[in-house]
Coordinates of C-alpha atoms in Angstrom, one line a residue:
M313 CA 31.6 -13.1 -15.7
S314 CA 28.6 -12.6 -13.3
T315 CA 29.2 -11.4 -9.9
D316 CA 27.2 -12.4 -6.8
S317 CA 25.7 -9.0 -7.0
D318 CA 24.7 -9.5 -10.6
L319 CA 23.0 -12.9 -9.8
R320 CA 20.9 -11.3 -6.8
E321 CA 19.8 -8.8 -9.0
T322 CA 18.7 -11.1 -11.8
D323 CA 16.8 -13.4 -9.0
T324 CA 15.1 -10.1 -7.9
E325 CA 13.9 -9.1 -11.4
A326 CA 12.8 -12.6 -12.0
R327 CA 10.7 -12.7 -9.0
F328 CA 8.4 -9.9 -10.1
D329 CA 8.2 -9.6 -13.8
F330 CA 6.8 -13.1 -14.6
K331 CA 3.6 -14.1 -16.1
K332 CA 1.0 -17.1 -15.6
K333 CA -1.5 -18.3 -18.0
Q334 CA -4.7 -16.6 -16.6
Q335 CA -6.7 -19.4 -14.6
A336 CA -10.3 -18.1 -13.4
A337 CA -13.1 -19.5 -12.1
F338 CA -15.6 -16.5 -12.7
R339 CA -14.7 -13.0 -14.1
T340 CA -16.9 -9.8 -15.1
D341 CA -16.8 -8.1 -18.3
K342 CA -14.8 -5.2 -18.8
G343 CA -16.5 -1.7 -17.4
L344 CA -18.7 -0.8 -14.5
T345 CA -22.4 -0.8 -14.4
E346 CA -25.0 -1.9 -11.8
E347 CA -25.1 -5.5 -13.1
T348 CA -21.4 -5.7 -12.8
V349 CA -21.9 -4.6 -9.1
R350 CA -24.9 -7.1 -8.3
M351 CA -22.7 -9.7 -10.2
I352 CA -19.7 -9.2 -7.7
S353 CA -22.0 -8.9 -4.9
E354 CA -23.9 -12.3 -5.7
D355 CA -20.7 -14.2 -6.5
K356 CA -19.5 -13.5 -3.0
D357 CA -22.8 -14.2 -1.5
E358 CA -22.9 -11.0 0.7
P359 CA -25.4 -10.0 2.9
E360 CA -27.9 -7.2 1.7
W361 CA -26.4 -4.4 3.6
M362 CA -23.1 -4.8 1.6
L363 CA -24.7 -4.9 -1.7
Q364 CA -26.9 -1.5 -1.1
R365 CA -23.4 -0.1 0.3
R366 CA -21.9 -0.8 -3.1
L367 CA -24.8 0.5 -5.0
R368 CA -24.4 3.7 -3.3
A369 CA -21.0 4.1 -3.9
L370 CA -21.4 3.4 -7.5
K371 CA -24.0 6.4 -7.6
Q372 CA -21.2 8.4 -6.2
W373 CA -18.6 7.4 -8.6
Q374 CA -21.0 8.1 -11.7
A375 CA -21.5 11.5 -10.5
M376 CA -18.0 12.5 -9.3
P377 CA -15.7 14.1 -11.8
M378 CA -12.0 12.8 -12.8
P379 CA -9.5 14.8 -10.5
G380 CA -8.4 17.7 -12.3
W381 CA -5.1 18.0 -10.4
G382 CA -1.9 15.9 -10.0
P383 CA -0.6 13.4 -12.7
D384 CA -2.4 13.0 -16.0
L385 CA -5.2 10.2 -15.8
S386 CA -6.7 10.7 -19.2
E387 CA -5.7 7.1 -19.9
V388 CA -7.7 5.5 -16.9
D389 CA -10.8 4.4 -18.6
I390 CA -12.9 2.0 -16.3
N391 CA -14.5 0.6 -19.5
E392 CA -11.3 -0.8 -20.4
I393 CA -10.8 -2.5 -17.1
I394 CA -11.9 -5.8 -15.8
P395 CA -12.9 -5.4 -12.2
Y396 CA -13.2 -8.8 -11.0
I397 CA -11.4 -11.9 -11.6
R398 CA -12.1 -15.0 -8.9
P399 CA -9.0 -17.3 -9.2
D400 CA -9.8 -21.0 -10.0
I401 CA -9.2 -22.7 -6.5
E402 CA -11.6 -25.1 -4.7
T403 CA -12.0 -23.0 -1.3
R404 CA -13.6 -19.9 -1.3
G405 CA -11.8 -17.4 0.9
G406 CA -8.6 -19.1 0.5
V407 CA -6.7 -22.2 2.1
D408 CA -4.8 -22.3 5.3
D409 CA -2.4 -25.0 4.1
W410 CA 0.3 -23.8 1.3
T411 CA 0.3 -27.1 -0.2
D412 CA -3.3 -26.9 -1.0
L413 CA -3.1 -24.3 -3.4
P414 CA -2.9 -24.7 -7.5
D415 CA 0.5 -25.5 -8.6
D416 CA 0.5 -22.2 -11.0
I417 CA -0.5 -19.9 -7.8
K418 CA 1.6 -21.6 -5.4
D419 CA 4.5 -21.3 -8.0
T420 CA 3.9 -17.5 -8.4
F421 CA 3.9 -16.9 -4.4
D422 CA 6.8 -19.4 -4.1
K423 CA 8.9 -17.1 -6.5
L424 CA 7.8 -14.0 -4.7
G425 CA 9.1 -15.5 -1.3
I426 CA 6.1 -15.6 0.6
P427 CA 6.4 -19.0 2.4
E428 CA 10.1 -18.3 3.3
A429 CA 8.9 -15.0 4.8
E430 CA 6.0 -16.6 6.7
K431 CA 8.7 -19.2 8.2
N432 CA 11.1 -16.6 9.0
A433 CA 9.5 -13.3 10.2
L434 CA 5.9 -13.1 10.3
S435 CA 3.0 -13.9 12.6
G436 CA 0.6 -14.3 9.8
V437 CA 0.4 -14.1 6.1
G438 CA -2.6 -13.4 3.6
A439 CA -1.7 -13.7 -0.2
Q440 CA -4.4 -12.3 -2.8
Y441 CA -4.2 -13.4 -6.4
E442 CA -6.2 -11.3 -8.7
S443 CA -9.3 -10.4 -6.8
E444 CA -9.5 -12.7 -4.1
I445 CA -7.3 -13.8 -1.1
V446 CA -6.3 -17.3 -2.0
Y447 CA -4.0 -18.0 1.1
Q448 CA -4.4 -17.0 4.8
N449 CA -2.7 -18.0 7.9
M450 CA -2.0 -17.0 11.3
Q451 CA 0.2 -18.4 14.3
E452 CA -2.0 -20.3 16.9
R453 CA -0.5 -18.4 19.7
W454 CA -2.2 -15.2 18.3
R455 CA -5.6 -17.0 17.8
E456 CA -5.5 -18.1 21.4
K457 CA -5.3 -14.1 22.5
G458 CA -8.4 -13.4 20.2
V459 CA -6.4 -11.8 17.3
L460 CA -8.3 -11.9 14.1
F461 CA -6.9 -12.1 10.9
C462 CA -8.5 -13.2 7.8
D463 CA -9.6 -11.8 4.3
M464 CA -12.4 -9.0 4.1
D465 CA -14.8 -11.4 2.4
K466 CA -14.8 -13.8 5.0
A467 CA -14.8 -11.1 7.7
V468 CA -18.1 -9.7 6.1
Q469 CA -19.5 -13.2 6.7
E470 CA -18.1 -13.9 10.1
H471 CA -17.7 -10.9 11.9
E472 CA -20.3 -8.8 10.5
D473 CA -21.1 -6.6 13.2
I474 CA -17.4 -5.3 13.5
V475 CA -17.0 -4.7 9.7
K476 CA -20.7 -3.1 9.4
E477 CA -19.5 -0.5 12.1
Y478 CA -16.3 0.5 10.4
F479 CA -16.2 -0.5 6.9
M480 CA -16.2 2.9 4.6
T481 CA -18.2 4.6 7.1
N482 CA -16.4 7.5 8.9
C483 CA -12.6 6.7 7.8
V484 CA -12.9 6.6 4.1
P485 CA -16.3 7.0 3.0
P486 CA -16.9 6.9 -0.8
S487 CA -17.7 10.1 -1.0
D488 CA -13.9 11.0 0.0
N489 CA -12.9 11.1 -3.8
K490 CA -13.8 9.1 -7.0
F491 CA -11.5 6.6 -6.7
A492 CA -12.8 5.9 -3.1
A493 CA -16.3 5.6 -4.7
L494 CA -15.0 3.2 -7.5
H495 CA -13.3 1.2 -4.6
G496 CA -16.4 1.0 -2.6
A497 CA -18.7 0.0 -5.5
I498 CA -16.3 -3.1 -6.8
W499 CA -13.8 -3.8 -3.8
S500 CA -12.7 -7.4 -3.3
G501 CA -10.4 -9.1 -1.3
G502 CA -8.0 -7.6 1.3
S503 CA -7.4 -8.1 5.0
F504 CA -9.1 -7.7 8.0
V505 CA -7.0 -7.5 11.4
Y506 CA -8.3 -7.3 14.9
I507 CA -6.3 -6.8 18.0
P508 CA -8.0 -7.0 21.3
E509 CA -7.2 -4.8 24.3
D510 CA -3.8 -4.9 25.6
V511 CA -2.5 -7.5 23.0
T512 CA 0.9 -7.0 21.6
V513 CA 1.4 -8.7 18.3
D514 CA 5.1 -8.7 18.5
M515 CA 6.0 -10.5 14.9
P516 CA 4.6 -8.3 11.8
V517 CA 1.6 -9.5 9.8
Q518 CA 1.9 -9.4 6.1
A519 CA -0.6 -9.4 3.2
Y520 CA 0.7 -9.8 -0.4
F521 CA -1.1 -8.5 -3.3
R522 CA -0.3 -9.9 -6.9
M523 CA -2.2 -9.0 -10.2
N524 CA -1.3 -11.4 -12.7
S525 CA -4.0 -10.7 -15.6
E526 CA -3.6 -8.0 -18.3
G527 CA -5.9 -5.2 -18.2
M528 CA -7.5 -6.0 -14.7
G529 CA -7.9 -3.9 -11.6
Q530 CA -7.3 -4.9 -8.2
F531 CA -9.3 -3.1 -5.3
E532 CA -8.5 -5.0 -2.1
H533 CA -9.8 -3.4 1.2
T534 CA -7.7 -3.6 4.4
L535 CA -9.4 -3.0 7.7
I536 CA -7.4 -2.8 10.7
V537 CA -8.8 -2.4 14.3
A538 CA -6.6 -2.3 17.3
E539 CA -8.1 -1.9 20.6
K540 CA -7.0 0.1 23.6
G541 CA -3.4 -0.5 24.4
S542 CA -2.7 -3.3 21.7
E543 CA 0.0 -3.1 19.0
V544 CA 0.5 -4.5 15.7
H545 CA 2.8 -4.0 12.4
Y546 CA 1.3 -4.9 9.3
I547 CA 3.4 -5.3 6.1
E548 CA 1.7 -4.8 2.6
G549 CA 3.7 -6.1 -0.8
C550 CA 2.4 -5.5 -4.0
S551 CA 3.8 -6.5 -7.5
A552 CA 2.4 -7.2 -11.3
P553 CA 4.0 -8.4 -14.4
T554 CA 4.5 -5.7 -17.2
Y555 CA 2.0 -5.4 -20.2
S556 CA 1.2 -3.4 -23.1
S557 CA -2.0 -2.2 -21.8
F558 CA -2.8 -0.3 -18.4
N559 CA -3.7 -2.2 -15.1
L560 CA -5.3 -0.4 -12.5
H561 CA -4.7 -0.7 -8.7
S562 CA -7.4 1.3 -6.3
G563 CA -7.4 -0.1 -3.0
A564 CA -8.2 1.3 0.4
V565 CA -6.9 1.1 3.9
E566 CA -8.8 1.8 7.0
V567 CA -6.9 1.9 10.5
F568 CA -8.7 2.6 13.7
V569 CA -6.0 3.0 16.7
G570 CA -7.7 2.7 20.0
E571 CA -6.6 4.7 23.0
D572 CA -2.6 4.1 23.8
A573 CA -2.7 1.6 20.7
H574 CA 0.2 1.3 18.2
V575 CA 0.0 0.6 14.9
Q576 CA 2.7 0.7 12.0
Y577 CA 1.3 0.0 8.4
S578 CA 4.7 -0.5 6.2
T579 CA 4.3 -0.8 2.5
V580 CA 7.0 -2.1 -0.1
Q581 CA 5.0 -1.5 -3.6
N582 CA 6.5 -2.5 -7.0
W583 CA 3.6 -2.3 -9.3
S584 CA 4.7 -2.6 -13.1
K585 CA 5.2 0.4 -15.1
N586 CA 1.8 -0.1 -17.0
T587 CA 0.0 0.3 -13.5
Y588 CA -2.0 3.3 -12.3
N589 CA -1.9 3.2 -8.4
L590 CA -4.7 5.2 -6.8
N591 CA -4.9 4.2 -3.4
T592 CA -6.8 6.0 -0.5
K593 CA -5.5 5.1 3.0
R594 CA -6.5 6.7 6.4
A595 CA -6.1 6.2 10.2
I596 CA -8.1 7.5 13.3
A597 CA -6.1 7.8 16.3
E598 CA -7.7 8.1 19.3
K599 CA -6.3 9.5 22.8
G600 CA -2.5 8.5 23.4
A601 CA -2.5 6.5 20.3
T602 CA 0.3 6.1 17.9
M603 CA 0.1 5.5 14.1
E604 CA 3.2 5.1 11.9
W605 CA 3.3 4.9 8.3
V606 CA 6.2 3.6 6.3
S607 CA 5.9 3.6 2.4
G608 CA 8.2 2.6 -0.3
S609 CA 7.0 3.3 -3.8
M610 CA 8.9 2.5 -6.8
G611 CA 6.8 0.8 -9.4
S612 CA 3.8 2.0 -11.4
K613 CA 3.4 4.4 -14.3
V614 CA 1.4 6.7 -12.1
T615 CA 1.1 6.6 -8.2
M616 CA -1.3 9.2 -6.2
L617 CA -1.1 8.3 -2.6
Y618 CA -1.2 10.4 0.6
P619 CA -1.8 8.3 3.8
S620 CA -3.5 10.7 6.1
T621 CA -4.3 10.4 9.9
V622 CA -6.7 12.0 11.9
L623 CA -5.3 12.9 15.6
K624 CA -8.7 12.8 17.2
G625 CA -7.6 12.1 20.8
R626 CA -5.2 14.1 23.3
G627 CA -1.5 13.3 22.7
A628 CA -2.0 11.0 19.8
T629 CA 1.1 10.7 17.7
D630 CA 1.4 10.2 13.9
T631 CA 4.8 9.4 12.0
H632 CA 5.3 9.3 8.2
I633 CA 8.6 8.0 6.4
T634 CA 8.2 7.6 2.8
I635 CA 10.4 7.1 -0.3
A636 CA 9.5 7.6 -3.9
F637 CA 11.5 6.6 -6.9
A638 CA 10.6 7.6 -10.5
G639 CA 12.4 6.5 -13.6
E640 CA 11.7 7.2 -17.3
G641 CA 7.8 7.5 -17.9
Q642 CA 6.9 7.5 -14.1
N643 CA 4.9 10.1 -12.4
I644 CA 5.0 9.3 -8.8
D645 CA 2.9 11.8 -6.7
T646 CA 3.0 10.9 -3.1
G647 CA 2.9 12.7 0.3
A648 CA 1.1 12.5 3.5
K649 CA -1.9 14.1 5.5
V650 CA -2.3 15.0 9.1
Y651 CA -5.3 16.4 11.0
H652 CA -4.3 17.8 14.4
N653 CA -8.0 17.8 16.0
A654 CA -7.1 17.4 19.8
P655 CA -4.4 19.1 22.2
E656 CA -0.9 17.8 22.6
T657 CA -1.0 16.0 19.2
K658 CA 2.4 15.2 17.5
S659 CA 3.1 14.6 13.9
T660 CA 6.5 13.8 11.9
I661 CA 6.6 13.6 8.1
E662 CA 9.9 12.7 6.7
S663 CA 9.9 12.3 2.8
K664 CA 12.6 11.0 0.5
S665 CA 12.3 10.9 -3.4
I666 CA 14.6 9.9 -6.1
S667 CA 14.4 11.0 -10.0
K668 CA 16.3 9.6 -12.6
D669 CA 16.0 9.4 -16.6
G670 CA 13.3 12.1 -16.9
G671 CA 11.1 10.7 -14.1
R672 CA 8.9 13.0 -12.0
T673 CA 8.6 12.8 -8.4
N674 CA 6.3 15.1 -6.2
Y675 CA 5.7 15.5 -2.5
R676 CA 2.0 16.9 -1.9
G677 CA 1.1 17.0 1.9
L678 CA -1.2 18.6 4.3
V679 CA -0.8 19.6 7.8
H680 CA -4.0 20.7 9.4
I681 CA -4.1 22.1 13.2
A682 CA -7.6 22.8 14.3
N683 CA -8.7 25.6 16.6
G684 CA -8.2 24.3 20.2
A685 CA -5.4 21.7 19.5
K686 CA -3.4 23.6 22.0
N687 CA 0.4 22.5 22.6
S688 CA 0.6 20.5 19.4
S689 CA 3.6 20.0 17.2
T690 CA 4.5 19.1 13.7
S691 CA 7.8 18.7 11.7
V692 CA 7.9 18.1 7.8
E693 CA 11.3 17.3 6.3
C694 CA 11.1 16.7 2.3
D695 CA 14.4 15.7 0.5
A696 CA 14.8 15.3 -3.1
L697 CA 17.7 13.7 -5.2
M698 CA 18.1 13.8 -8.7
F699 CA 20.4 12.0 -11.2
D700 CA 20.1 14.2 -14.3
N701 CA 18.9 17.5 -16.0
E702 CA 15.9 15.8 -17.4
S703 CA 14.1 14.5 -14.1
T704 CA 11.7 16.7 -12.0
S705 CA 11.0 16.7 -8.4
D706 CA 8.7 19.2 -6.6
T707 CA 7.7 19.8 -2.7
M708 CA 3.9 21.0 -2.1
P709 CA 3.6 21.2 1.4
F710 CA 0.5 22.8 2.6
M711 CA -0.2 24.0 6.4
E712 CA -3.4 25.1 7.8
I713 CA -2.7 26.5 11.3
N714 CA -5.6 27.7 13.3
E715 CA -4.2 27.4 16.6
S716 CA -1.6 29.9 17.9
T717 CA 0.0 27.8 20.9
V718 CA 1.8 25.3 18.3
D719 CA 5.2 24.2 17.3
V720 CA 5.5 23.9 13.6
A721 CA 8.7 23.3 11.4
H722 CA 9.4 22.6 7.7
E723 CA 12.6 22.0 5.7
A724 CA 12.9 20.8 2.0
T725 CA 16.1 20.3 0.3
V726 CA 16.4 19.4 -3.6
G727 CA 19.7 18.4 -4.8
K728 CA 21.6 16.3 -7.6
I729 CA 24.1 13.5 -6.9
G730 CA 27.2 15.7 -6.6
D731 CA 30.1 14.6 -8.9
E732 CA 32.5 15.1 -6.0
D733 CA 30.7 12.7 -4.0
V734 CA 30.9 10.2 -6.8
F735 CA 34.5 10.9 -7.3
Y736 CA 35.6 10.3 -3.7
L737 CA 33.7 6.9 -3.7
Q738 CA 35.5 5.9 -6.8
S739 CA 38.8 6.9 -5.3
R740 CA 38.1 4.3 -2.7
G741 CA 37.7 1.6 -5.3
L742 CA 34.1 1.6 -6.3
D743 CA 32.8 2.0 -9.8
D744 CA 30.3 4.7 -11.1
D745 CA 27.2 2.6 -10.5
D746 CA 28.2 1.2 -7.1
A747 CA 29.0 4.6 -5.9
K748 CA 25.6 6.2 -7.0
Q749 CA 24.0 3.0 -5.2
M750 CA 25.9 3.7 -2.0
I751 CA 24.7 7.4 -1.9
V752 CA 21.3 6.2 -2.6
A753 CA 21.4 3.6 0.2
G754 CA 22.5 6.2 2.6
F755 CA 19.7 8.8 1.4
I756 CA 16.8 6.2 2.0
E757 CA 18.5 4.7 5.3
P758 CA 15.7 6.1 7.6
I759 CA 13.1 4.0 5.9
T760 CA 15.1 0.7 5.7
E761 CA 15.7 1.0 9.5
E762 CA 12.2 0.9 10.1
L763 CA 11.5 -2.3 8.1
P764 CA 12.4 -6.1 9.2
I765 CA 15.7 -6.8 7.8
E766 CA 14.0 -9.1 5.3
Y767 CA 12.4 -6.2 4.1
A768 CA 14.9 -3.7 4.2
V769 CA 17.0 -6.0 2.1
E770 CA 14.1 -6.4 -0.6
L771 CA 13.6 -2.6 -0.7
N772 CA 17.4 -1.9 -1.4
R773 CA 17.7 -4.5 -4.0
L774 CA 14.4 -2.9 -5.8
I775 CA 16.1 0.4 -5.7
E776 CA 19.1 -1.1 -7.2
L777 CA 17.0 -2.4 -9.9
E778 CA 15.3 0.5 -10.6
M779 CA 18.3 2.6 -11.0
E780 CA 19.4 0.4 -13.6
G781 CA 16.2 0.3 -15.5
S782 CA 15.8 -3.3 -15.0
L783 CA 12.4 -3.4 -13.7
G784 CA 9.2 -2.8 -15.7

């Protein structure tokens, strides 16, 4: 007999691991050449300056070696990836009325719950399918206050001055790493968010990224500019169905947090187990600014993700709360980077990782406190929970302290789920699986507390499914 919990888990699993017949208006061949880059830029009708940035990034990609540290990336062959697929919709840049989407794309996002989330919890929604945004909408009250929320391709055309100033110039330049260079050459889609001075957007803004096609790469770019005294919470969701060949996700996120502004960036990603998730995310925080990163990484075969913040102005603050879950065949390598470049700056990093069935999690972090960043403070806490003796969990914190008048703290714990804890909960009427799920729910509570209730529930359900091996 099926329980309500069984039905919820089945529904959640069905929401993510379904496939649609591929429908494309335009697609490139596999591989990456100068011709490919020019075709993408031409299809988007981009200005010459953007094409030239793409071509410079391509040369950097070609010259840079693959990372020689971290997870094994030997399977990642760009010659086997389709870098660009434009879905078959009539309106370039997406529609602002959900009913105008083609039935197959609409059905995909209906299953993922995007329209319902928009109605109940969000100020604005962007939905990306394959390489382009297909739907974008923002509540009228925020438009009236000057808030801009559109896809990046539209932003290049309509907000050129802002994009030209900030896009991959000094936050995430293509020279940062090989996959940032790859992204700079073939990026497509993503979100542009601009919050004017002293405007507080009190409901989250969301973008959802869906890869549907086998053997493709998704390279969306997110650019957030929060002016002085403004505030916004941006939520990013990601998923893909499972295929036998690998997919590649290599997005980039750039966040500019103005003086006394506050940005929270939350991610709940559930890529399928054939996806390599190789992202670059970075923020620059000015005087008195606050940047918060909340990340949940469950899916993917391999994840390499280290959100970073440059605390540029006096009194700027940075917070990272992350959770990673690795099951059989998964290597989830995540962490955080913080650069204290000004006095009286503060950072807090709290990392939670769970591994089972031979999965591997790793916290890889860097805290740098520059000479002259007096009276700064940092606290790093890494907690790992393992289900069995086959699983692996490591912590690799690295601290560069070049200033004496600072406060630095680090704590790390690694342990297995205790038999006595499970036994105690079983003595209170729970079976083995429910007991372990309750322990894990308590373990990840610091993260779920930071998310709107709809997303906290979703995160807990995804963790439950991962524990059962039902996803991917």
